[in-house]
XYZ file of C-alpha atoms in Angstrom:
590
model
C -7.527 -8.853 35.014
C -8.960 -10.172 31.808
C -9.275 -7.809 28.837
C -12.543 -8.409 27.006
C -12.016 -6.154 23.996
C -11.082 -8.946 21.587
C -11.399 -12.718 21.524
C -7.866 -13.240 22.842
C -9.095 -12.039 26.264
C -5.555 -11.329 27.473
C -4.616 -11.156 31.124
C -3.517 -7.587 31.889
C -1.403 -7.009 34.980
C 1.782 -5.268 36.066
C 3.800 -7.709 33.950
C 1.588 -7.869 30.862
C 0.103 -5.232 28.592
C -1.723 -7.778 26.468
C -1.078 -9.116 23.001
C -1.365 -5.700 21.315
C 0.742 -3.983 23.982
C -1.547 -0.998 24.469
C -3.542 -1.732 27.642
C -2.608 -1.398 31.292
C -4.289 -2.261 34.574
C -4.983 0.448 37.148
C -6.549 -0.954 40.282
C -9.525 -3.012 39.175
C -9.843 -1.338 35.734
C -8.225 -1.949 32.358
C -7.468 1.289 30.533
C -5.676 2.455 27.414
C -2.016 3.318 27.808
C -2.185 7.049 28.700
C 0.606 7.771 26.232
C -1.439 6.459 23.336
C -2.904 8.862 20.820
C -3.331 9.249 17.076
C -0.051 9.583 15.176
C -1.536 11.195 12.117
C -4.742 12.725 10.779
C -4.996 13.262 7.044
C -7.994 14.031 4.799
C -8.756 11.295 2.274
C -11.403 10.250 -0.200
C -13.516 7.387 1.184
C -12.441 5.123 -1.709
C -8.929 5.206 -0.241
C -10.056 3.368 2.932
C -11.288 1.569 0.762
C -15.090 1.847 0.841
C -16.922 1.926 -2.489
C -20.619 1.881 -1.544
C -20.573 4.565 1.138
C -20.814 8.323 0.478
C -18.916 7.965 -2.842
C -16.091 10.488 -3.244
C -16.768 11.743 0.292
C -13.959 13.450 2.206
C -13.080 11.833 5.546
C -10.289 12.352 8.067
C -8.073 9.286 8.317
C -6.412 8.602 11.670
C -4.099 5.862 12.882
C -2.284 4.882 16.026
C -0.118 1.892 17.002
C -0.881 -1.659 18.033
C -2.454 -4.770 16.525
C -3.660 -8.095 17.909
C -2.768 -10.005 14.708
C 0.685 -10.971 13.392
C 0.282 -11.300 9.628
C 3.113 -12.091 7.254
C 3.554 -9.473 4.533
C 1.567 -6.817 6.413
C 1.449 -3.548 4.469
C 1.923 -1.545 7.683
C 3.567 -4.006 10.075
C 5.684 -1.625 12.130
C 3.072 1.099 12.292
C 0.499 -1.470 13.299
C 2.510 -3.453 15.801
C 4.729 -0.884 17.522
C 4.219 0.163 21.095
C 3.044 3.695 22.001
C 5.558 6.352 20.939
C 7.097 9.146 22.933
C 6.484 11.971 20.461
C 3.321 14.142 20.599
C 0.092 12.579 19.366
C -3.457 13.757 18.752
C -6.342 13.352 21.195
C -9.868 12.463 20.017
C -11.045 16.044 20.567
C -8.156 17.380 18.476
C -9.014 14.918 15.703
C -12.660 16.014 15.732
C -11.659 19.684 15.594
C -9.385 18.912 12.658
C -12.169 17.042 10.831
C -14.542 19.997 11.277
C -11.919 22.527 10.183
C -11.212 20.568 7.009
C -14.924 20.070 6.284
C -14.789 16.285 6.399
C -17.915 14.135 6.543
C -16.434 12.011 9.283
C -13.444 10.223 10.775
C -12.058 6.786 9.957
C -9.431 4.697 11.755
C -7.098 2.767 9.427
C -3.597 1.213 9.179
C -3.528 -0.224 12.700
C -6.193 -2.312 14.400
C -8.815 -0.339 16.398
C -9.190 -3.293 18.796
C -5.737 -2.263 20.066
C -7.076 1.262 20.656
C -10.657 0.457 21.537
C -11.096 3.006 24.338
C -9.320 5.695 22.330
C -11.457 4.947 19.277
C -14.629 4.781 21.384
C -13.960 8.296 22.676
C -13.273 9.502 19.128
C -16.497 7.986 17.762
C -18.603 9.448 20.589
C -17.147 12.930 20.177
C -17.422 12.752 16.393
C -21.103 11.837 16.498
C -21.787 14.606 19.020
C -20.504 17.050 16.399
C -22.573 15.517 13.598
C -19.680 13.590 12.037
C -19.732 10.010 10.784
C -17.361 7.458 12.330
C -15.944 4.181 11.081
C -12.868 1.993 10.796
C -10.955 -0.698 9.006
C -10.718 -3.705 11.305
C -9.954 -7.405 11.484
C -13.193 -7.592 13.501
C -11.919 -10.031 16.121
C -13.902 -8.301 18.867
C -15.717 -10.153 21.591
C -19.492 -10.229 21.321
C -19.946 -7.832 24.236
C -17.529 -5.288 22.747
C -19.124 -5.583 19.318
C -22.534 -4.769 20.754
C -21.117 -1.471 21.993
C -19.028 -0.823 18.867
C -22.014 -1.360 16.574
C -23.814 1.494 18.284
C -20.856 3.835 17.796
C -19.817 3.285 14.189
C -21.611 4.053 10.933
C -19.390 1.998 8.630
C -16.627 -0.619 8.689
C -14.348 -2.373 6.254
C -13.641 -5.825 7.654
C -10.323 -7.334 6.592
C -10.869 -11.096 6.280
C -7.777 -13.326 6.255
C -9.639 -16.301 4.815
C -12.432 -18.723 5.606
C -10.468 -21.605 7.118
C -9.005 -21.566 10.598
C -5.594 -22.195 9.004
C -5.692 -18.824 7.283
C -6.056 -17.239 10.724
C -3.544 -19.511 12.424
C -0.982 -18.056 10.000
C -1.704 -14.703 11.672
C -1.391 -16.160 15.147
C -5.172 -16.391 15.577
C -6.962 -19.647 16.438
C -10.203 -19.348 14.471
C -12.089 -17.401 11.796
C -15.508 -17.973 13.410
C -15.664 -14.755 15.507
C -15.027 -12.634 12.415
C -17.982 -13.979 10.409
C -20.172 -13.859 13.525
C -19.292 -10.187 13.978
C -19.834 -9.281 10.319
C -23.323 -10.744 10.530
C -24.061 -8.895 13.752
C -22.833 -5.532 12.448
C -24.898 -5.944 9.280
C -28.003 -6.768 11.338
C -27.378 -3.682 13.480
C -27.565 -1.473 10.381
C -23.858 -0.655 10.176
C -22.636 -0.265 6.590
C -20.292 -3.231 6.037
C -17.806 -3.881 3.257
C -15.326 -6.738 3.332
C -11.839 -7.247 2.007
C -10.107 -10.603 1.645
C -6.463 -11.316 0.937
C -5.797 -13.505 -2.098
C -2.391 -15.181 -2.141
C -1.430 -17.886 -4.593
C -2.806 -21.232 -3.437
C -5.732 -19.975 -1.330
C -8.246 -19.664 -4.179
C -10.692 -22.138 -2.601
C -10.492 -20.297 0.697
C -11.345 -16.989 -0.987
C -14.340 -18.620 -2.691
C -15.558 -19.887 0.671
C -15.240 -16.353 2.066
C -17.513 -15.113 -0.736
C -20.000 -17.892 0.029
C -19.980 -17.041 3.754
C -20.475 -13.327 3.056
C -23.293 -14.197 0.657
C -25.016 -16.171 3.412
C -25.129 -12.940 5.422
C -26.113 -10.842 2.380
C -25.031 -11.060 -1.279
C -25.184 -7.249 -1.389
C -22.147 -6.856 0.900
C -19.229 -5.830 -1.347
C -16.238 -8.192 -1.405
C -12.915 -6.500 -2.122
C -10.212 -8.935 -3.204
C -6.776 -7.721 -2.155
C -4.197 -9.317 -4.430
C -1.431 -10.261 -2.009
C 1.723 -8.178 -2.414
C 4.668 -9.369 -0.270
C 5.631 -6.009 1.210
C 6.958 -7.721 4.344
C 8.868 -10.947 4.842
C 6.711 -13.180 2.623
C 8.212 -14.702 -0.571
C 7.360 -13.408 -4.029
C 5.973 -16.824 -4.993
C 2.861 -16.110 -2.897
C 1.950 -13.141 -5.109
C -0.655 -14.128 -7.700
C -0.477 -12.397 -11.049
C -3.062 -9.736 -11.829
C -4.475 -12.059 -14.481
C -4.932 -14.883 -11.984
C -6.650 -12.484 -9.589
C -9.014 -11.236 -12.302
C -10.083 -14.794 -13.132
C -10.766 -15.534 -9.463
C -12.818 -12.347 -9.025
C -14.952 -13.207 -12.035
C -15.751 -16.608 -10.496
C -16.844 -14.973 -7.212
C -19.692 -13.123 -8.886
C -21.813 -16.272 -8.769
C -21.873 -15.834 -4.970
C -21.957 -12.072 -4.292
C -23.295 -9.154 -6.306
C -20.289 -6.826 -6.069
C -16.670 -7.980 -6.346
C -13.724 -5.603 -6.644
C -10.024 -6.239 -7.271
C -7.336 -4.097 -5.617
C -3.540 -3.915 -5.962
C -3.864 -4.531 -9.705
C -3.190 -1.355 -11.743
C -5.181 -1.110 -14.966
C -7.836 -3.663 -14.043
C -11.466 -2.893 -14.875
C -12.560 -4.855 -11.801
C -12.442 -1.700 -9.688
C -15.575 -0.592 -11.527
C -19.131 -1.147 -10.306
C -21.322 -3.147 -12.688
C -25.040 -3.835 -12.421
C -25.542 -7.253 -10.845
C -28.617 -7.773 -13.028
C -27.590 -6.748 -16.564
C -23.843 -6.069 -16.262
C -23.959 -2.398 -17.285
C -21.116 -0.135 -16.141
C -22.355 2.130 -13.332
C -19.214 3.631 -11.785
C -15.701 3.710 -13.218
C -12.551 3.830 -11.057
C -8.797 3.480 -11.403
C -5.957 2.220 -9.214
C -4.925 4.772 -6.586
C -2.031 3.219 -4.711
C -1.967 0.153 -2.439
C -5.508 -0.814 -1.426
C -6.905 2.389 -2.922
C -9.081 3.461 -5.842
C -10.277 6.722 -7.372
C -13.548 7.473 -9.175
C -12.982 8.747 -12.697
C -16.220 10.734 -12.594
C -19.043 11.306 -10.077
C -21.428 8.401 -9.528
C -24.623 10.119 -10.650
C -27.255 7.444 -10.021
C -27.291 4.279 -7.939
C -30.057 2.812 -10.113
C -29.261 1.092 -13.410
C -31.275 1.716 -16.577
C -32.645 -1.806 -16.162
C -34.214 -0.761 -12.850
C -31.805 -2.591 -10.527
C -30.557 -0.464 -7.615
C -27.102 -0.682 -6.039
C -27.149 -0.623 -2.212
C -25.157 2.565 -1.584
C -25.453 4.647 1.580
C -25.042 8.406 1.481
C -24.908 11.061 -1.189
C -22.213 11.204 -3.819
C -19.860 14.190 -3.583
C -19.819 16.246 -6.760
C -16.011 16.266 -6.760
C -13.582 13.657 -5.453
C -10.987 14.764 -2.930
C -7.433 14.076 -4.146
C -4.726 13.493 -1.564
C -1.355 15.159 -2.110
C 1.967 13.326 -2.128
C 2.148 10.652 0.549
C -0.767 12.086 2.503
C -3.684 9.766 3.017
C -4.513 6.096 2.737
C -1.900 3.387 2.638
C 0.594 5.683 0.892
C 1.559 6.744 4.418
C 2.879 3.221 4.910
C 4.856 3.524 1.653
C 6.520 6.703 2.913
C 7.275 4.867 6.143
C 8.765 2.011 4.107
C 11.051 4.414 2.247
C 12.439 5.787 5.498
C 12.868 2.211 6.690
C 14.717 1.339 3.460
C 17.297 4.085 3.926
C 17.819 3.240 7.602
C 18.408 -0.414 6.699
C 21.139 0.626 4.250
C 22.633 2.743 7.035
C 22.835 -0.358 9.244
C 19.997 0.614 11.598
C 17.715 -2.358 12.232
C 16.349 -1.273 15.603
C 12.595 -0.789 15.142
C 12.373 1.616 18.066
C 14.893 3.963 16.429
C 12.944 3.745 13.206
C 9.751 4.785 14.984
C 11.481 7.693 16.705
C 12.866 8.978 13.401
C 9.476 8.532 11.742
C 7.970 10.673 14.490
C 10.356 13.491 13.559
C 9.472 13.566 9.859
C 5.811 12.491 9.758
C 4.326 15.989 9.846
C 2.580 17.046 6.657
C 5.175 19.634 5.639
C 8.154 17.270 5.968
C 6.337 14.421 4.225
C 5.661 16.705 1.283
C 9.347 17.644 1.180
C 10.275 13.969 1.204
C 7.774 13.261 -1.576
C 9.485 15.768 -3.836
C 12.993 14.648 -2.812
C 12.468 11.071 -3.939
C 11.396 11.923 -7.502
C 14.781 12.959 -8.918
C 18.075 11.010 -8.694
C 20.225 13.804 -7.247
C 17.430 15.097 -4.985
C 17.154 11.606 -3.495
C 20.664 12.076 -2.090
C 19.272 14.890 0.065
C 16.625 12.485 1.357
C 19.398 10.110 2.429
C 21.224 12.990 4.089
C 18.058 14.019 5.970
C 17.454 10.533 7.348
C 21.135 9.991 8.199
C 21.185 13.242 10.170
C 17.983 12.342 12.032
C 19.543 8.964 12.849
C 22.794 10.638 13.928
C 24.887 8.580 11.474
C 25.963 11.197 8.891
C 29.096 9.259 7.931
C 26.969 6.231 7.008
C 24.788 8.524 4.925
C 27.860 9.882 3.135
C 28.931 6.313 2.330
C 25.591 5.505 0.690
C 25.516 8.857 -1.102
C 29.023 8.315 -2.445
C 28.129 4.877 -3.807
C 25.074 6.241 -5.612
C 26.767 9.414 -6.866
C 29.579 7.432 -8.519
C 27.031 5.369 -10.490
C 25.030 8.475 -11.372
C 28.116 9.972 -12.983
C 28.662 6.778 -14.994
C 25.099 6.752 -16.316
C 25.202 10.508 -16.973
C 28.208 9.913 -19.255
C 26.283 7.193 -21.130
C 23.195 9.379 -21.501
C 25.086 11.877 -23.639
C 25.193 9.263 -26.406
C 21.446 8.913 -26.929
C 18.509 11.307 -26.770
C 15.972 9.784 -29.174
C 15.158 6.333 -27.737
C 11.467 6.491 -26.781
C 10.373 4.730 -23.592
C 7.001 3.996 -22.027
C 6.809 3.163 -18.293
C 3.762 1.415 -16.869
C 2.676 -0.399 -13.727
C 1.049 -3.808 -13.913
C -0.867 -3.224 -17.139
C 0.030 -1.654 -20.490
C -2.899 0.713 -19.960
C -1.775 2.072 -16.581
C 0.852 4.753 -17.181
C 3.057 6.043 -14.399
C 2.790 9.767 -13.707
C 5.143 11.929 -15.716
C 6.944 13.358 -12.670
C 7.628 10.048 -10.916
C 11.121 8.755 -10.232
C 10.797 5.898 -12.754
C 10.266 8.269 -15.689
C 13.065 10.497 -14.436
C 15.376 7.476 -14.396
C 14.563 6.990 -18.073
C 15.379 10.619 -18.871
C 18.565 10.462 -16.798
C 19.627 7.378 -18.789
C 19.283 9.237 -22.071
C 15.856 8.011 -23.091
C 12.790 10.035 -24.075
C 9.903 9.285 -21.727
C 6.597 9.374 -23.609
C 4.913 9.500 -20.175
C 6.018 13.147 -20.047
C 3.338 13.846 -22.674
C 0.552 12.961 -20.246
C -1.323 15.945 -18.850
C -3.606 14.217 -16.352
C -2.265 13.142 -12.957
C -3.136 10.447 -10.448
C -1.450 8.427 -7.717
C 0.731 6.692 -8.863
C -0.506 6.908 -12.449
C -3.519 6.963 -14.723
C -5.456 4.772 -17.111
C -4.712 5.499 -20.757
C -5.942 4.250 -24.141
C -4.032 1.918 -26.505
C -3.937 4.739 -29.041
C -1.644 6.785 -26.779
C 0.976 4.020 -26.880
C 0.575 3.338 -30.596
C 0.752 7.023 -31.554
C 3.932 7.637 -29.562
C 5.382 4.262 -30.614
C 7.913 3.571 -27.838
C 11.056 1.595 -28.681
C 11.128 0.109 -25.168
C 8.541 -0.531 -22.451
C 9.437 -0.937 -18.790
C 7.070 -2.494 -16.248
C 7.427 -1.080 -12.732
C 9.249 -3.148 -10.134
C 6.681 -2.049 -7.544
C 3.594 -3.795 -8.963
C 4.310 -5.784 -12.096
C 2.763 -8.488 -14.261
C 4.382 -11.579 -15.837
C 5.647 -10.883 -19.347
C 3.478 -13.570 -20.959
C 0.343 -11.937 -19.501
C 1.617 -8.504 -20.517
C 2.215 -9.461 -24.145
C -1.211 -11.130 -24.158
C -2.823 -7.859 -23.040
C -0.940 -5.950 -25.740
C -2.443 -8.290 -28.337
C -5.889 -7.996 -26.735
C -5.762 -4.180 -26.738
C -4.261 -3.917 -30.228
C -0.985 -2.359 -29.043
C 1.513 -2.795 -31.882
C 4.299 -0.360 -30.956
C 7.889 -1.233 -31.928
C 8.609 -2.268 -28.325
C 5.983 -5.012 -28.659
C 7.019 -6.120 -32.151
C 10.702 -6.289 -31.201
C 9.991 -7.802 -27.776
C 11.684 -4.978 -25.926
C 9.433 -5.116 -22.864
C 11.262 -5.494 -19.554
C 10.039 -6.069 -16.002
C 12.309 -4.153 -13.628
C 13.360 -6.288 -10.609
C 11.243 -5.678 -7.481
C 12.043 -2.431 -5.624
C 14.842 -1.546 -8.042
C 13.174 1.556 -9.438
C 11.167 3.061 -6.591
C 10.986 3.150 -2.796
C 14.471 1.935 -1.918
C 18.059 3.116 -2.488
C 18.223 0.064 -4.744
C 16.830 2.365 -7.448
C 20.471 2.994 -8.366
C 20.556 -0.616 -9.576
C 17.330 0.007 -11.464
C 18.893 3.057 -13.124
C 21.807 0.939 -14.316
C 19.359 -1.765 -15.455
C 17.473 0.824 -17.525
C 20.681 2.342 -18.922
C 21.935 -1.096 -19.938
C 18.684 -1.792 -21.841
C 18.774 1.609 -23.573
C 22.440 1.176 -24.554
C 22.621 -2.547 -25.363
C 26.172 -3.846 -25.748
C 27.552 -0.368 -25.174
C 26.881 0.451 -21.535
C 29.914 -1.219 -20.001
C 27.751 -1.990 -16.951
C 28.223 -5.338 -15.218
C 24.875 -5.435 -13.423
C 25.634 -8.647 -11.530
C 28.833 -7.110 -10.166
C 27.074 -3.853 -9.250
C 24.253 -5.696 -7.477
C 26.759 -7.789 -5.518
C 28.671 -4.701 -4.429
C 25.510 -2.924 -3.287
C 24.064 -5.905 -1.416
C 27.376 -6.721 0.279
C 28.133 -3.155 1.279
C 24.679 -2.171 2.513
C 22.959 -5.461 3.403
C 25.922 -7.641 4.298
C 24.851 -10.386 1.919
C 25.707 -11.375 -1.658
C 23.053 -10.611 -4.237
C 22.613 -14.273 -5.176
C 21.501 -15.086 -1.601
C 18.596 -12.626 -1.811
C 15.142 -14.012 -2.537
C 13.212 -11.009 -3.876
C 9.971 -9.588 -2.540
C 8.185 -6.231 -2.856
C 9.502 -4.802 0.391
C 11.406 -1.532 0.203
C 13.629 -2.245 3.179
C 14.072 -6.024 3.063
C 16.443 -7.185 0.299
C 15.286 -10.760 0.868
C 12.126 -12.498 2.033
C 12.095 -14.576 5.197
C 14.442 -14.146 8.182
C 17.837 -12.686 7.396
C 20.785 -15.082 7.904
C 22.787 -14.565 11.097
C 25.912 -13.479 9.224
C 23.829 -10.731 7.620
C 22.593 -9.480 10.978
C 26.154 -9.408 12.337
C 27.581 -7.678 9.281
C 24.944 -4.995 8.985
C 25.415 -3.869 12.594
C 29.159 -3.405 12.155
């Protein structure tokens, strides 16, 4: 039988479950795999979805399942999105609704994986949610058939449509023949009165395509917000495709000639997460970076009307207080926690995705995720995280091998740290004005190396950090500045921003600003290399650390490849972009 949920219209029979792998045929009916349910349900602020013009600061229950009909390179949640139904217990729609009511959420929202892969499950959730007076919505690639969209538009109150680009080629890269159904569906949802916001991926080289997306959205309505997602190669895509934050800011500015509201994500410290009046340019709502694809209001959005009289099209009342998610709970930080588990398993030689999913199922409850969150913030505590995952994977001896490697280097750096306790360090992410939280692993690496982290003076908290003023940096006058290896910015742009903001600390004057290599300071066991990198910079000419040798030993022992063969990306678990060489695959399974 033909499945008519999405435009692929797969044939479902006893031999095929369709492109997304979640549908089966029973008699003359296509149904959802009976084993499919929601793998998690966490309360989030609506800006984490992200949605910026809908019930600002509202608390919603985020849910996700498995399955996706697209195959996008660099996907932020590839395994969660593309895996087949899991064997461990999952939540039913009625359980999700009960949970949303208990936690006093305004509604439910499906994210992380594609709802087209769970259409019947999501349909039941939306119906039950609305029966209980809850709102319902989703993040989607919006590749539904016209007949399905007609039904979906009557069930949902809001959607964030992830657009891959305007050209067919941008969709072909995701294994999809054409972009036309997506823009058709956006127009139809908007006409049906559904609140629509759009997000578009910006990778280096597709600037014209992003502009055409803005033009196409404007043809539907210039009031539809366009969220530009600066491409971060979390998967197998090369680092060269990642545009700098500065390049992304310039592109976003140019889009404002087409649409009224343009926002930039994945760029810590940018002011393009704020809402400005489309008529006079006045600041109306101020936000800061809140993890991958997320944002957080800095204060309640009091009025949707500017002093000049221009109104912003926002649906719903603003909550008086924004809901703040804890640890890894909520939004795309769930996928980061997943990536950290994946990173450890890779170092333990486990590349079987099905084993990864089974282990994730054992630790994805809220209590264990909070334990993991605290484990990964301190060097020695991280060893217990490795031990936990190795035990779940039934390879304790492999865990001991990784722990031993890290512990030996910790002892070396601990010896060095005794020599210096006055070198002041500032740690930021992407922008000099976005400071990493005081309790994060990166700042603890600085302290462990013998430096004094000025970030420890910050009282306010956010995820993963907060916006600060130039005066904070100048007053504390750091000797060295490190830029996070998770989301960074080219040094020439960074120094330019320091000049623009009037930051004249010794680190700037003496050009002691360093960009930590990707995933060497957070998210992966490779942080031990980042620790040695930091220690070497804090003890120049006196550390005795041969970083090239250490990197080679780590990559050979735990990835089966020499360091020089690795082409870096932002992935926690992949030491190199693109397919791994065959000799690597053989070696890592030994």
